[in-house]
Short mmCIF file of C-alpha atoms and ligand atoms in Angstrom, two decimals:
data_model
loop_
_atom_site.label_atom_id
_atom_site.label_comp_id
_atom_site.label_asym_id
_atom_site.label_seq_id
_atom_site.Cartn_x
_atom_site.Cartn_y
_atom_site.Cartn_z
CA MET A 23 89.33 124.93 134.27
CA ALA A 24 87.15 122.94 131.93
CA CYS A 25 88.05 121.63 128.48
CA GLU A 26 85.77 121.57 125.48
CA LEU A 27 86.02 119.15 122.54
CA VAL A 28 86.25 121.67 119.71
CA GLY A 29 87.17 119.63 116.62
CA PHE A 30 86.84 116.07 115.36
CA GLY A 31 88.60 114.28 112.50
CA MET A 32 89.03 110.78 111.12
CA TYR A 33 90.86 108.97 108.37
CA VAL A 34 90.76 105.40 107.11
CA PRO A 35 92.85 104.06 104.24
CA PRO A 36 90.83 103.51 101.04
CA ARG A 37 91.75 99.81 100.65
CA VAL A 38 88.81 97.63 101.79
CA LEU A 39 89.24 94.01 102.87
CA THR A 40 85.86 92.23 102.98
CA ASN A 41 84.94 88.98 104.70
CA GLU A 42 84.67 87.44 101.22
CA ASP A 43 88.28 88.49 100.56
CA LEU A 44 89.33 86.71 103.79
CA GLU A 45 87.49 83.55 102.72
CA LYS A 46 89.96 83.27 99.82
CA PHE A 47 93.01 82.64 102.03
CA LEU A 48 91.64 81.70 105.48
CA ASN A 49 89.49 78.82 106.67
CA THR A 50 86.65 81.17 107.59
CA SER A 51 83.32 82.43 106.24
CA ASP A 52 81.39 85.66 105.97
CA GLU A 53 78.62 83.93 107.93
CA TRP A 54 80.95 83.08 110.88
CA ILE A 55 82.54 86.51 111.00
CA THR A 56 79.23 88.36 110.72
CA THR A 57 77.35 86.35 113.34
CA ARG A 58 80.26 86.10 115.82
CA THR A 59 81.59 89.67 115.49
CA GLY A 60 79.30 91.92 113.40
CA ILE A 61 82.24 92.80 111.13
CA LYS A 62 81.67 92.88 107.34
CA GLU A 63 84.82 94.68 106.19
CA ARG A 64 87.88 96.55 107.42
CA ARG A 65 90.43 99.02 105.98
CA ILE A 66 94.06 98.12 105.32
CA ALA A 67 96.93 100.61 105.11
CA GLU A 68 99.47 100.48 102.30
CA GLU A 69 102.80 98.85 103.06
CA TRP A 70 104.58 102.21 103.37
CA GLU A 71 101.79 103.83 105.45
CA LYS A 72 102.43 104.28 109.16
CA ALA A 73 100.26 105.25 112.14
CA SER A 74 101.51 108.86 111.92
CA ASP A 75 100.41 109.02 108.26
CA LEU A 76 96.84 108.00 109.13
CA GLY A 77 96.95 110.21 112.23
CA PHE A 78 98.07 113.16 110.13
CA TYR A 79 94.90 113.24 108.01
CA ALA A 80 92.64 112.75 111.04
CA ALA A 81 94.45 115.48 113.01
CA LYS A 82 94.45 117.89 110.07
CA GLU A 83 90.67 117.58 109.78
CA ALA A 84 90.15 117.98 113.54
CA LEU A 85 92.29 121.15 113.53
CA GLU A 86 90.41 122.53 110.52
CA LYS A 87 87.07 121.80 112.17
CA ALA A 88 88.34 123.51 115.33
CA LYS A 89 89.49 126.46 113.17
CA MET A 90 92.86 126.15 114.82
CA HIS A 91 96.39 126.38 113.49
CA PRO A 92 98.78 123.52 114.40
CA ARG A 93 101.12 126.02 116.09
CA ASP A 94 98.39 126.69 118.71
CA ILE A 95 98.66 123.09 119.99
CA ASP A 96 100.59 122.79 123.28
CA VAL A 97 100.45 119.01 123.68
CA VAL A 98 100.14 116.17 121.14
CA ILE A 99 99.18 112.76 122.52
CA VAL A 100 98.98 109.73 120.23
CA ALA A 101 97.33 106.57 121.54
CA THR A 102 98.72 103.65 119.57
CA SER A 103 99.92 100.06 119.91
CA THR A 104 101.36 100.13 116.39
CA PRO A 105 103.81 103.05 116.58
CA ASP A 106 105.96 104.10 113.62
CA MET A 107 109.06 103.16 115.64
CA ILE A 108 109.91 102.13 119.20
CA PHE A 109 111.28 105.66 119.41
CA PRO A 110 110.86 108.49 118.50
CA SER A 111 107.22 108.53 119.48
CA THR A 112 104.55 108.59 116.79
CA ALA A 113 103.42 111.87 118.38
CA CYS A 114 106.80 113.45 117.51
CA PHE A 115 106.46 112.35 113.88
CA LEU A 116 102.88 113.59 113.80
CA ALA A 117 103.69 117.01 115.33
CA ASP A 118 106.44 117.43 112.75
CA LYS A 119 104.15 116.46 109.84
CA LEU A 120 101.53 118.94 111.07
CA LYS A 121 104.19 121.65 111.54
CA CYS A 122 103.26 122.26 115.16
CA ASN A 123 105.44 124.64 117.14
CA LYS A 124 107.54 122.29 119.29
CA PRO A 125 104.71 120.98 121.50
CA MET A 126 105.11 118.43 124.25
CA ALA A 127 104.53 115.18 122.29
CA PHE A 128 104.30 111.58 123.46
CA ASP A 129 102.53 108.25 122.87
CA ILE A 130 100.26 106.29 125.16
CA SER A 131 100.38 102.52 125.11
CA ALA A 132 97.12 101.24 126.58
CA ALA A 133 95.94 99.14 123.62
CA CYS A 134 92.25 99.64 122.83
CA SER A 135 91.75 101.87 125.90
CA GLY A 136 94.49 104.24 124.71
CA PHE A 137 92.21 106.96 123.41
CA ILE A 138 90.16 107.36 126.59
CA TYR A 139 93.34 107.19 128.69
CA ALA A 140 94.70 110.00 126.48
CA LEU A 141 91.53 112.09 126.82
CA THR A 142 91.82 111.77 130.60
CA LEU A 143 95.38 113.09 130.45
CA ALA A 144 94.42 115.90 128.08
CA LYS A 145 91.87 117.05 130.61
CA THR A 146 94.48 117.00 133.36
CA PHE A 147 96.87 119.13 131.29
CA ILE A 148 94.18 121.72 130.63
CA ALA A 149 92.66 121.68 134.12
CA SER A 150 96.08 122.22 135.71
CA GLY A 151 96.78 125.23 133.50
CA GLN A 152 99.73 123.50 131.83
CA ALA A 153 98.12 123.58 128.37
CA GLU A 154 95.47 125.52 126.53
CA ASN A 155 94.98 123.28 123.48
CA VAL A 156 95.65 119.55 123.31
CA LEU A 157 95.49 117.30 120.25
CA VAL A 158 94.54 113.69 121.03
CA VAL A 159 94.87 111.11 118.27
CA GLY A 160 94.16 107.39 118.15
CA ALA A 161 96.04 105.91 115.19
CA GLU A 162 96.58 102.24 114.40
CA VAL A 163 97.92 99.99 111.66
CA PHE A 164 97.01 96.63 113.21
CA SER A 165 97.23 94.99 109.76
CA LYS A 166 101.00 95.05 110.32
CA ILE A 167 100.91 93.04 113.57
CA VAL A 168 98.12 90.63 112.67
CA ASP A 169 99.10 87.06 111.82
CA TRP A 170 97.32 86.68 108.48
CA ASN A 171 97.43 82.88 108.88
CA ASP A 172 95.56 82.95 112.21
CA ARG A 173 91.81 83.03 111.56
CA THR A 174 91.03 83.65 115.23
CA THR A 175 92.58 87.15 115.14
CA ALA A 176 93.05 88.08 111.46
CA VAL A 177 89.33 88.61 110.88
CA LEU A 178 88.94 91.06 113.76
CA PHE A 179 91.23 94.03 113.22
CA GLY A 180 91.53 96.99 110.85
CA ASP A 181 93.49 100.21 110.33
CA GLY A 182 92.42 103.81 110.89
CA ALA A 183 92.78 107.01 112.87
CA GLY A 184 90.60 109.47 114.74
CA ALA A 185 91.44 112.81 116.35
CA VAL A 186 89.98 115.35 118.76
CA VAL A 187 91.15 118.84 119.69
CA LEU A 188 90.45 119.90 123.28
CA SER A 189 90.60 123.54 124.38
CA ARG A 190 90.33 125.38 127.66
CA THR A 191 86.87 126.85 128.17
CA ASN A 192 84.93 128.84 130.73
CA ASN A 193 81.66 127.05 130.06
CA ASP A 194 80.47 123.80 131.63
CA LYS A 195 81.40 121.56 128.68
CA GLY A 196 84.07 118.89 128.49
CA ILE A 197 85.13 115.75 130.32
CA LEU A 198 83.04 115.49 133.48
CA SER A 199 84.33 112.25 134.95
CA ALA A 200 86.84 109.54 134.15
CA VAL A 201 87.34 106.07 135.62
CA MET A 202 90.45 104.29 134.32
CA HIS A 203 91.82 100.90 135.39
CA SER A 204 94.39 98.23 134.57
CA ASP A 205 95.16 94.68 135.66
CA GLY A 206 98.50 93.38 134.42
CA SER A 207 97.88 89.94 135.91
CA HIS A 208 95.67 89.16 132.88
CA TRP A 209 98.24 90.32 130.31
CA GLY A 210 98.23 86.88 128.66
CA SER A 211 94.61 87.30 127.47
CA LEU A 212 95.67 89.67 124.71
CA TYR A 213 99.23 90.68 123.81
CA CYS A 214 101.81 91.24 121.12
CA PRO A 215 105.49 90.67 121.93
CA VAL A 216 107.98 93.07 120.28
CA GLY A 217 108.59 91.99 116.68
CA GLU A 218 105.89 89.30 116.82
CA LYS A 219 102.16 89.06 116.06
CA ILE A 220 98.98 89.46 118.14
CA LYS A 221 97.88 86.63 120.40
CA MET A 222 94.48 86.50 122.07
CA ARG A 223 92.37 84.21 124.22
CA GLY A 224 89.06 85.33 122.76
CA ARG A 225 86.44 83.94 125.12
CA GLU A 226 88.25 85.06 128.27
CA THR A 227 88.75 88.55 126.83
CA PHE A 228 85.11 88.73 125.81
CA LYS A 229 83.79 88.10 129.34
CA LEU A 230 86.21 90.50 131.00
CA ALA A 231 85.43 93.18 128.40
CA VAL A 232 81.68 93.07 129.05
CA LYS A 233 81.93 93.10 132.84
CA ASN A 234 84.64 95.74 133.11
CA MET A 235 83.18 98.18 130.58
CA ALA A 236 79.73 97.93 132.16
CA ASP A 237 81.13 98.43 135.69
CA ALA A 238 83.36 101.36 134.68
CA SER A 239 80.44 102.99 132.86
CA MET A 240 78.31 102.91 136.00
CA LYS A 241 81.17 104.31 138.09
CA ALA A 242 81.83 107.13 135.62
CA LEU A 243 78.15 108.09 135.65
CA GLU A 244 78.06 108.07 139.44
CA LYS A 245 81.19 110.23 139.62
CA ALA A 246 79.59 112.81 137.32
CA ASN A 247 76.27 112.68 139.16
CA LEU A 248 74.52 111.53 136.00
CA SER A 249 72.10 108.69 135.26
CA LEU A 250 71.83 106.67 132.06
CA ASP A 251 68.70 108.67 131.24
CA ASP A 252 70.85 111.80 130.98
CA ILE A 253 73.11 110.18 128.37
CA LYS A 254 72.30 110.90 124.73
CA LEU A 255 74.68 108.31 123.29
CA VAL A 256 77.03 105.61 124.53
CA ILE A 257 80.13 105.19 122.35
CA PRO A 258 81.84 101.90 123.26
CA HIS A 259 85.09 100.53 121.88
CA GLN A 260 84.26 98.56 118.73
CA ALA A 261 85.67 95.07 119.36
CA ASN A 262 82.67 92.84 118.74
CA ILE A 263 78.97 93.64 118.19
CA ARG A 264 78.10 90.89 120.71
CA ILE A 265 80.19 92.66 123.37
CA ILE A 266 78.43 95.95 122.58
CA LYS A 267 75.00 94.29 122.79
CA ALA A 268 75.90 92.53 126.05
CA ILE A 269 76.95 95.85 127.62
CA ALA A 270 73.69 97.47 126.43
CA GLU A 271 71.79 94.58 128.03
CA ARG A 272 73.65 94.87 131.34
CA LEU A 273 73.02 98.61 131.47
CA GLU A 274 69.42 98.12 130.28
CA LEU A 275 70.00 100.52 127.41
CA PRO A 276 67.92 100.54 124.24
CA GLU A 277 70.01 99.70 121.15
CA GLU A 278 69.50 103.13 119.56
CA LYS A 279 71.38 104.72 122.47
CA VAL A 280 74.54 102.73 121.71
CA PHE A 281 76.66 103.60 118.68
CA SER A 282 78.29 101.00 116.47
CA ASN A 283 80.11 101.13 113.16
CA ILE A 284 82.05 97.88 113.63
CA HIS A 285 80.60 96.41 110.40
CA ARG A 286 82.61 98.94 108.38
CA TYR A 287 86.00 98.98 110.16
CA GLY A 288 86.37 96.00 112.50
CA ASN A 289 88.43 96.62 115.63
CA THR A 290 90.76 99.59 115.08
CA SER A 291 91.98 99.49 118.70
CA ALA A 292 92.82 103.00 120.00
CA ALA A 293 91.31 104.55 116.86
CA SER A 294 87.90 102.94 117.30
CA ILE A 295 86.35 105.44 119.74
CA PRO A 296 87.45 108.64 117.96
CA ILE A 297 86.32 107.20 114.60
CA ALA A 298 82.97 106.23 116.13
CA MET A 299 82.62 109.66 117.76
CA TYR A 300 83.33 111.35 114.46
CA GLU A 301 80.76 109.31 112.56
CA ALA A 302 78.14 109.66 115.31
CA LYS A 303 78.56 113.44 115.17
CA GLU A 304 78.37 113.50 111.36
CA GLU A 305 75.19 111.38 111.53
CA GLY A 306 73.63 113.90 113.93
CA ARG A 307 73.49 111.37 116.79
CA PHE A 308 74.55 114.08 119.29
CA HIS A 309 74.63 117.86 119.46
CA SER A 310 76.00 120.68 121.58
CA GLY A 311 74.85 120.31 125.19
CA ASP A 312 74.37 116.51 125.01
CA TYR A 313 76.00 114.07 127.43
CA LEU A 314 78.05 111.16 126.09
CA LEU A 315 79.44 108.06 127.76
CA LEU A 316 82.61 106.52 126.30
CA THR A 317 83.94 103.15 127.40
CA ALA A 318 86.84 100.96 126.28
CA PHE A 319 88.68 97.75 127.08
CA GLY A 320 91.91 96.28 125.77
CA GLY A 321 95.21 94.54 126.27
CA GLY A 322 97.01 95.20 129.50
CA LEU A 323 94.44 94.59 130.60
CA THR A 324 93.25 98.18 130.53
CA TRP A 325 89.74 99.59 130.65
CA GLY A 326 87.73 102.61 131.63
CA ALA A 327 84.85 104.96 130.95
CA LEU A 328 84.32 108.68 130.82
CA THR A 329 81.44 111.10 130.58
CA ILE A 330 81.52 114.18 128.38
CA LYS A 331 79.28 117.19 127.94
CA ILE A 332 79.55 118.18 124.28
O1 UT7 B 28 89.72 95.01 121.50
C1 UT7 B 28 90.17 94.41 122.67
C2 UT7 B 28 89.29 93.42 123.17
N1 UT7 B 28 89.05 92.34 122.25
C3 UT7 B 28 87.97 91.65 122.44
O2 UT7 B 28 87.22 92.03 123.28
C4 UT7 B 28 87.71 90.40 121.64
C5 UT7 B 28 86.93 89.46 122.52
N2 UT7 B 28 86.62 88.19 121.94
C6 UT7 B 28 85.76 88.01 120.90
O3 UT7 B 28 85.28 88.96 120.32
C7 UT7 B 28 85.37 86.61 120.54
O4 UT7 B 28 85.80 85.72 121.55
C8 UT7 B 28 85.92 86.13 119.18
C9 UT7 B 28 85.21 86.86 118.06
C10 UT7 B 28 87.41 86.38 119.10
C11 UT7 B 28 85.64 84.63 118.99
O5 UT7 B 28 84.27 84.36 119.10
P1 UT7 B 28 83.77 83.17 120.05
O6 UT7 B 28 82.31 83.10 119.89
O7 UT7 B 28 84.30 83.43 121.42
O8 UT7 B 28 84.41 81.90 119.37
P2 UT7 B 28 85.47 80.85 119.96
O9 UT7 B 28 86.81 81.46 120.12
O10 UT7 B 28 84.87 80.19 121.15
O11 UT7 B 28 85.51 79.81 118.78
C12 UT7 B 28 84.37 79.05 118.39
C13 UT7 B 28 84.74 78.19 117.19
C14 UT7 B 28 86.03 77.43 117.39
O12 UT7 B 28 85.89 76.17 116.76
P3 UT7 B 28 85.56 74.85 117.66
O13 UT7 B 28 86.70 74.74 118.63
O14 UT7 B 28 84.25 75.14 118.32
O15 UT7 B 28 85.53 73.76 116.63
C15 UT7 B 28 87.05 78.22 116.61
O16 UT7 B 28 88.12 77.46 116.13
O17 UT7 B 28 84.94 79.03 116.04
C16 UT7 B 28 86.22 78.73 115.46
N3 UT7 B 28 86.74 79.94 114.83
C17 UT7 B 28 86.45 80.31 113.58
N4 UT7 B 28 85.73 79.73 112.62
C18 UT7 B 28 85.63 80.36 111.44
C19 UT7 B 28 87.54 80.88 115.41
N5 UT7 B 28 87.78 81.86 114.52
C20 UT7 B 28 87.13 81.52 113.38
C21 UT7 B 28 87.01 82.13 112.12
N6 UT7 B 28 86.23 81.53 111.19
N7 UT7 B 28 87.58 83.32 111.82
#
């Protein structure tokens, strides 16, 4: 049984933090941030706002676009590294806020790869007949775990949420292939201990991100019997514009085939791919029947790629 992506939603908090704002309290510059990362600004949640609050607005829109009532959702999966609490899961809070009808609900912790890990699981639930409709949300409030005195990480991250509804279908649409990996031996490249702030070895992470996303992308294409020529748009995790460009170079892809909105939101971790997908769709960058390639990389280390027919 195949699964179709039937609704997309996103939400970012209205508060904008620009590079110029960062210059006021960090030893950094708009010039450094722009040339090294491509980021110009990011969104910051209010103090009281949690991942489930951002996820709520994104999920509500995705459900509306899918013309679906929350009670029709069988499974809610939230990909997040900034959960509302250690437990209950953010997915439980979200399902309650949406007034779903007691769905299976749980979080996935796979850092920036969380959303594509979650999509892979959603497909499995639908393909096995366990679920008919699955809500997958990437929701993050990284502003709460960033060390605002550390210029090497503070300039990179932002808050936001994106959501997709997947439904069982009889047509040939949906997730065609998925290649997901992890390597815990490199955990020290990028991590956040409980109750502490993010720590990252930037250069090391950069190199691993480029190699692993490019390799996983090729494997996912092969698994789906597709070539890069078949792909309408590549939607990579938005960590750094230089990483995105390096992947495009490795795959010999023209820039217009690779989506990026990092200048507006920075790195929103598990929310970055669903936000990018939403904006790419709104901008008319893909349509029904097109093939997409999604790829992500994050702390864990975790990484992967998947192909989708829209
Ligand atoms: O989402 C999960 C995956 N995350 C990633 O993939 C992130 C991967 N890493 C990166 O994107 C990049 O490594 C960074 C953007 C984090 C850093 O860029 P870089 O080109 O690798 O710079 P660097 O760490 O090698 O630092 C170069 C210089 C250093 O100064 P010295 O030692 O050369 O004097 C840093 O101290 O830039 C300095 N620097 C800064 N200067 C101004 C580091 N951060 C800043 C800053 N403003 N914000």
